[in-house]
């Protein structure tokens, strides 16, 4: 079992800021606790500085690889929205999955970053969503969707209808949100190997970045940014020897 990634998913991605603070070094996006210093905040975060397959990246010089069509089986399952102090996250009920190379990953949660963390050919977007999946051994796969300014996004409005404004806050979603409605209809994608974009920056994460952005109004994106009080995107990391396949 990939215990390191599974632990990161449980302790870093699915926990509230209050429980994180009990046993993890505090990190953030500004000042001494910002991304440039993550690797020095705790030995547990060493990969943030020393890792060679870190995310996010600037996706460029893509290589044609004959990627298979994505197999996504999402059901309405977003049952809770939380503010963990680093993002707004929607936790997902069991039963929705992504299959990559015949390997099944279950959707655990999705959350947001503004502005985008990944870039495509140098282009940044106002917001990016990450749909985080784990297999039975704790290996992770993330689908990234870029958002650009446009018409209102109804499913995003449903997901954020009870967005907690204080870190550690959570609210149930009485009408379950459908993550499928937050993905673009065009499912062409890029793929690369990377890491978590937050401490402990664990590597071995399969990244799938959708080529087609979704839309949200400037007001919707601003509502998220205002709740966070600051940008929550890690700067792009060196590509090193990796290739981006399309």
CSV table of C-alpha atoms in Angstrom, one decimal:
chain,number,residue,atom,x,y,z
A,1,UNK,CA,0.0,0.0,0.0
A,2,UNK,CA,1.2,3.5,-0.8
A,3,UNK,CA,0.9,4.6,2.8
A,4,UNK,CA,2.6,8.0,2.3
A,5,UNK,CA,0.1,9.1,-0.3
A,6,UNK,CA,-2.9,7.6,1.5
A,7,UNK,CA,-1.8,9.4,4.7
A,8,UNK,CA,-1.4,12.7,2.8
A,9,UNK,CA,-4.9,12.3,1.4
A,10,UNK,CA,-6.4,11.6,4.8
A,11,UNK,CA,-4.4,14.2,6.8
A,12,UNK,CA,-3.8,16.9,4.3
A,13,UNK,CA,-6.6,16.9,1.7
A,14,UNK,CA,-9.6,15.7,3.7
A,15,UNK,CA,-8.9,17.3,7.2
A,16,UNK,CA,-10.0,20.6,8.7
A,17,UNK,CA,-7.4,23.2,9.6
A,18,UNK,CA,-8.1,22.5,13.2
A,19,UNK,CA,-7.1,18.8,13.1
A,20,UNK,CA,-4.1,19.6,10.8
A,21,UNK,CA,-2.8,22.1,13.4
A,22,UNK,CA,-2.7,19.4,16.0
A,23,UNK,CA,0.0,17.3,14.4
A,24,UNK,CA,1.3,19.1,11.3
A,25,UNK,CA,3.5,22.2,10.8
A,26,UNK,CA,1.4,25.1,9.7
A,27,UNK,CA,1.8,26.2,6.2
A,28,UNK,CA,0.2,28.9,4.0
A,29,UNK,CA,0.6,30.9,0.8
A,30,UNK,CA,2.1,34.1,2.1
A,31,UNK,CA,5.2,35.2,4.1
A,32,UNK,CA,7.4,32.7,6.0
A,33,UNK,CA,4.8,29.9,5.7
A,34,UNK,CA,4.5,30.4,1.9
A,35,UNK,CA,5.5,28.0,-0.9
A,36,UNK,CA,9.1,29.1,-1.1
A,37,UNK,CA,9.6,27.9,2.4
A,38,UNK,CA,7.4,24.8,2.6
A,39,UNK,CA,10.4,22.4,2.4
A,40,UNK,CA,11.9,24.0,5.5
A,41,UNK,CA,8.8,24.1,7.7
A,42,UNK,CA,8.9,20.3,8.6
A,43,UNK,CA,10.9,17.2,7.7
A,44,UNK,CA,7.6,15.8,6.5
A,45,UNK,CA,7.5,18.5,3.8
A,46,UNK,CA,11.1,18.0,2.5
A,47,UNK,CA,9.9,16.9,-0.9
A,48,UNK,CA,8.4,20.4,-1.5
A,49,UNK,CA,12.0,21.5,-1.9
A,50,UNK,CA,13.9,18.4,-3.0
A,51,UNK,CA,11.3,16.6,-5.2
A,52,UNK,CA,12.0,16.3,-8.9
A,53,UNK,CA,8.4,15.5,-10.0
A,54,UNK,CA,6.6,18.4,-8.4
A,55,UNK,CA,3.3,20.0,-9.3
A,56,UNK,CA,1.9,22.3,-10.6
A,57,UNK,CA,3.8,22.8,-13.9
A,58,UNK,CA,3.6,24.8,-17.1
A,59,UNK,CA,2.3,22.3,-19.6
A,60,UNK,CA,4.3,22.8,-22.8
A,61,UNK,CA,6.1,20.9,-25.6
A,62,UNK,CA,3.4,18.2,-25.4
A,63,UNK,CA,4.2,14.8,-26.9
A,64,UNK,CA,1.6,12.8,-28.9
A,65,UNK,CA,0.9,9.6,-27.0
A,66,UNK,CA,-2.4,8.2,-28.2
A,67,UNK,CA,-4.0,8.7,-24.9
A,68,UNK,CA,-7.2,6.5,-24.4
A,69,UNK,CA,-10.6,8.2,-23.8
A,70,UNK,CA,-11.2,8.9,-20.1
A,71,UNK,CA,-13.5,6.5,-18.3
A,72,UNK,CA,-15.4,8.7,-15.8
A,73,UNK,CA,-18.3,7.3,-13.9
A,74,UNK,CA,-19.5,10.1,-11.6
A,75,UNK,CA,-22.8,10.1,-9.7
A,76,UNK,CA,-24.2,13.0,-7.7
A,77,UNK,CA,-22.3,12.6,-4.4
A,78,UNK,CA,-21.0,16.0,-3.1
A,79,UNK,CA,-22.4,15.9,0.4
A,80,UNK,CA,-20.4,18.4,2.4
A,81,UNK,CA,-18.5,21.7,1.7
A,82,UNK,CA,-15.7,22.7,4.0
A,83,UNK,CA,-13.3,25.6,4.4
A,84,UNK,CA,-10.0,24.0,5.6
A,85,UNK,CA,-8.1,27.3,5.7
A,86,UNK,CA,-6.4,26.5,2.4
A,87,UNK,CA,-9.3,26.0,0.0
A,88,UNK,CA,-13.0,25.4,-0.3
A,89,UNK,CA,-13.5,21.6,-0.7
A,90,UNK,CA,-16.5,19.5,-1.4
A,91,UNK,CA,-16.3,16.0,0.1
A,92,UNK,CA,-17.8,13.2,-2.0
A,93,UNK,CA,-19.7,10.1,-1.2
A,94,UNK,CA,-18.4,6.7,-2.3
A,95,UNK,CA,-19.4,5.3,-5.6
A,96,UNK,CA,-17.9,7.6,-8.2
A,97,UNK,CA,-14.8,6.7,-10.1
A,98,UNK,CA,-12.1,7.4,-12.7
A,99,UNK,CA,-10.5,4.5,-14.6
A,100,UNK,CA,-7.0,5.1,-15.9
A,101,UNK,CA,-5.2,2.3,-17.9
A,102,UNK,CA,-7.8,-0.2,-16.5
A,103,UNK,CA,-7.1,1.0,-13.0
A,104,UNK,CA,-10.0,2.3,-10.9
A,105,UNK,CA,-9.7,5.4,-8.7
A,106,UNK,CA,-12.5,6.6,-6.5
A,107,UNK,CA,-13.4,10.3,-6.3
A,108,UNK,CA,-12.8,11.5,-2.8
A,109,UNK,CA,-13.3,15.3,-3.0
A,110,UNK,CA,-12.8,18.3,-5.2
A,111,UNK,CA,-11.4,21.7,-4.3
A,112,UNK,CA,-10.3,25.0,-6.0
A,113,UNK,CA,-7.3,27.3,-6.5
A,114,UNK,CA,-7.4,30.9,-7.7
A,115,UNK,CA,-5.6,31.8,-9.8
A,116,UNK,CA,-4.8,28.5,-11.5
A,117,UNK,CA,-1.9,26.4,-10.4
A,118,UNK,CA,-1.1,24.7,-13.6
A,119,UNK,CA,-0.5,26.7,-16.8
A,120,UNK,CA,-1.1,25.6,-20.4
A,121,UNK,CA,1.6,26.9,-22.8
A,122,UNK,CA,2.2,29.7,-20.3
A,123,UNK,CA,-1.4,30.7,-19.9
A,124,UNK,CA,-2.8,31.1,-16.4
A,125,UNK,CA,-6.6,30.9,-15.7
A,126,UNK,CA,-8.6,32.7,-13.1
A,127,UNK,CA,-9.4,29.5,-11.2
A,128,UNK,CA,-8.7,25.8,-11.3
A,129,UNK,CA,-10.6,22.8,-9.8
A,130,UNK,CA,-8.9,19.6,-8.7
A,131,UNK,CA,-10.9,16.4,-8.5
A,132,UNK,CA,-8.9,14.1,-6.2
A,133,UNK,CA,-9.2,10.3,-6.6
A,134,UNK,CA,-7.5,7.4,-4.7
A,135,UNK,CA,-7.3,3.7,-5.5
A,136,UNK,CA,-7.5,0.9,-2.9
A,137,UNK,CA,-3.7,1.1,-2.4
A,138,UNK,CA,-3.7,4.9,-1.7
A,139,UNK,CA,-2.3,5.9,-5.1
A,140,UNK,CA,-3.7,9.2,-6.3
A,141,UNK,CA,-5.1,10.6,-9.6
A,142,UNK,CA,-6.2,14.2,-10.0
A,143,UNK,CA,-8.3,15.7,-12.8
A,144,UNK,CA,-7.6,19.4,-13.2
A,145,UNK,CA,-10.2,21.7,-14.8
A,146,UNK,CA,-9.4,25.3,-15.7
A,147,UNK,CA,-12.1,28.0,-15.3
A,148,UNK,CA,-12.3,31.2,-17.3
A,149,UNK,CA,-14.7,34.1,-17.1
A,150,UNK,CA,-18.0,33.6,-18.7
A,151,UNK,CA,-21.6,32.7,-18.0
A,152,UNK,CA,-22.7,31.5,-14.6
A,153,UNK,CA,-21.9,28.0,-13.6
A,154,UNK,CA,-25.1,26.5,-12.0
A,155,UNK,CA,-23.4,23.4,-10.4
A,156,UNK,CA,-20.7,25.6,-9.0
A,157,UNK,CA,-23.4,27.8,-7.4
A,158,UNK,CA,-24.9,24.7,-5.9
A,159,UNK,CA,-21.6,23.5,-4.5
A,160,UNK,CA,-20.9,26.9,-2.9
A,161,UNK,CA,-24.4,27.7,-1.8
A,162,UNK,CA,-23.3,27.3,1.9
A,163,UNK,CA,-19.6,28.1,1.5
A,164,UNK,CA,-18.2,28.4,5.0
A,165,UNK,CA,-16.4,31.8,5.4
A,166,UNK,CA,-14.3,30.8,8.4
A,167,UNK,CA,-11.4,28.2,8.4
A,168,UNK,CA,-12.6,25.0,10.0
A,169,UNK,CA,-16.2,25.6,9.0
A,170,UNK,CA,-18.3,22.9,7.3
A,171,UNK,CA,-21.9,22.7,6.0
A,172,UNK,CA,-23.9,19.7,4.7
A,173,UNK,CA,-25.2,19.9,1.1
A,174,UNK,CA,-28.8,18.8,1.2
A,175,UNK,CA,-28.9,18.4,-2.6
A,176,UNK,CA,-25.9,16.4,-3.6
A,177,UNK,CA,-23.6,18.1,-6.1
A,178,UNK,CA,-22.8,16.3,-9.3
A,179,UNK,CA,-19.1,16.6,-10.1
A,180,UNK,CA,-19.8,15.4,-13.7
A,181,UNK,CA,-21.5,18.7,-14.3
A,182,UNK,CA,-18.3,20.6,-13.4
A,183,UNK,CA,-16.3,18.8,-16.1
A,184,UNK,CA,-16.1,20.0,-19.7
A,185,UNK,CA,-18.1,18.1,-22.3
A,186,UNK,CA,-15.0,17.8,-24.4
A,187,UNK,CA,-12.9,15.2,-22.5
A,188,UNK,CA,-9.6,15.6,-24.4
A,189,UNK,CA,-6.7,15.9,-21.9
A,190,UNK,CA,-3.0,16.1,-21.1
A,191,UNK,CA,-1.3,13.7,-18.7
A,192,UNK,CA,1.9,13.9,-16.7
A,193,UNK,CA,3.3,12.5,-13.5
A,194,UNK,CA,3.5,14.9,-10.5
A,195,UNK,CA,2.8,15.5,-6.9
A,196,UNK,CA,0.4,17.1,-4.5
A,197,UNK,CA,0.5,20.8,-4.8
A,198,UNK,CA,0.3,21.3,-1.1
A,199,UNK,CA,2.5,20.0,1.8
A,200,UNK,CA,3.7,17.3,2.1
A,201,UNK,CA,4.1,17.5,-1.8
A,202,UNK,CA,4.0,13.7,-2.1
A,203,UNK,CA,5.0,12.5,-5.5
A,204,UNK,CA,3.6,9.6,-7.6
A,205,UNK,CA,0.3,11.4,-8.5
A,206,UNK,CA,-1.2,10.9,-11.9
A,207,UNK,CA,-2.3,14.3,-13.3
A,208,UNK,CA,-5.0,14.6,-16.0
A,209,UNK,CA,-5.5,18.2,-17.1
A,210,UNK,CA,-8.5,18.8,-19.3
A,211,UNK,CA,-7.7,20.8,-22.5
A,212,UNK,CA,-11.0,22.6,-22.6
A,213,UNK,CA,-11.7,25.1,-19.8
A,214,UNK,CA,-15.1,25.5,-18.1
A,215,UNK,CA,-16.7,28.9,-17.4
A,216,UNK,CA,-17.8,30.8,-14.3
A,217,UNK,CA,-18.7,34.4,-13.7
A,218,UNK,CA,-16.2,36.8,-12.4
A,219,UNK,CA,-18.5,37.2,-9.4
A,220,UNK,CA,-18.4,33.4,-8.7
A,221,UNK,CA,-14.6,33.4,-8.8
A,222,UNK,CA,-14.4,36.5,-6.7
A,223,UNK,CA,-16.6,34.9,-4.1
A,224,UNK,CA,-14.1,32.1,-3.7
A,225,UNK,CA,-11.1,34.4,-3.7
A,226,UNK,CA,-12.7,36.7,-1.1
A,227,UNK,CA,-13.4,33.8,1.2
A,228,UNK,CA,-9.7,32.7,1.0
A,229,UNK,CA,-8.6,36.3,1.5
A,230,UNK,CA,-5.5,35.7,-0.7
A,231,UNK,CA,-4.3,33.7,-3.7
A,232,UNK,CA,-4.0,30.0,-3.0
A,233,UNK,CA,-1.9,28.8,-5.9
A,234,UNK,CA,1.5,27.2,-5.6
A,235,UNK,CA,3.9,28.6,-8.3
A,236,UNK,CA,4.8,26.3,-11.2
A,237,UNK,CA,7.6,23.8,-10.6
A,238,UNK,CA,10.4,22.6,-12.9
A,239,UNK,CA,9.4,20.0,-15.4
A,240,UNK,CA,12.9,18.3,-15.2
A,241,UNK,CA,12.9,15.0,-17.2
A,242,UNK,CA,9.2,14.6,-17.4
A,243,UNK,CA,7.1,14.7,-20.6
A,244,UNK,CA,3.5,15.9,-21.0
A,245,UNK,CA,1.5,13.5,-23.1
A,246,UNK,CA,-1.5,14.4,-25.2
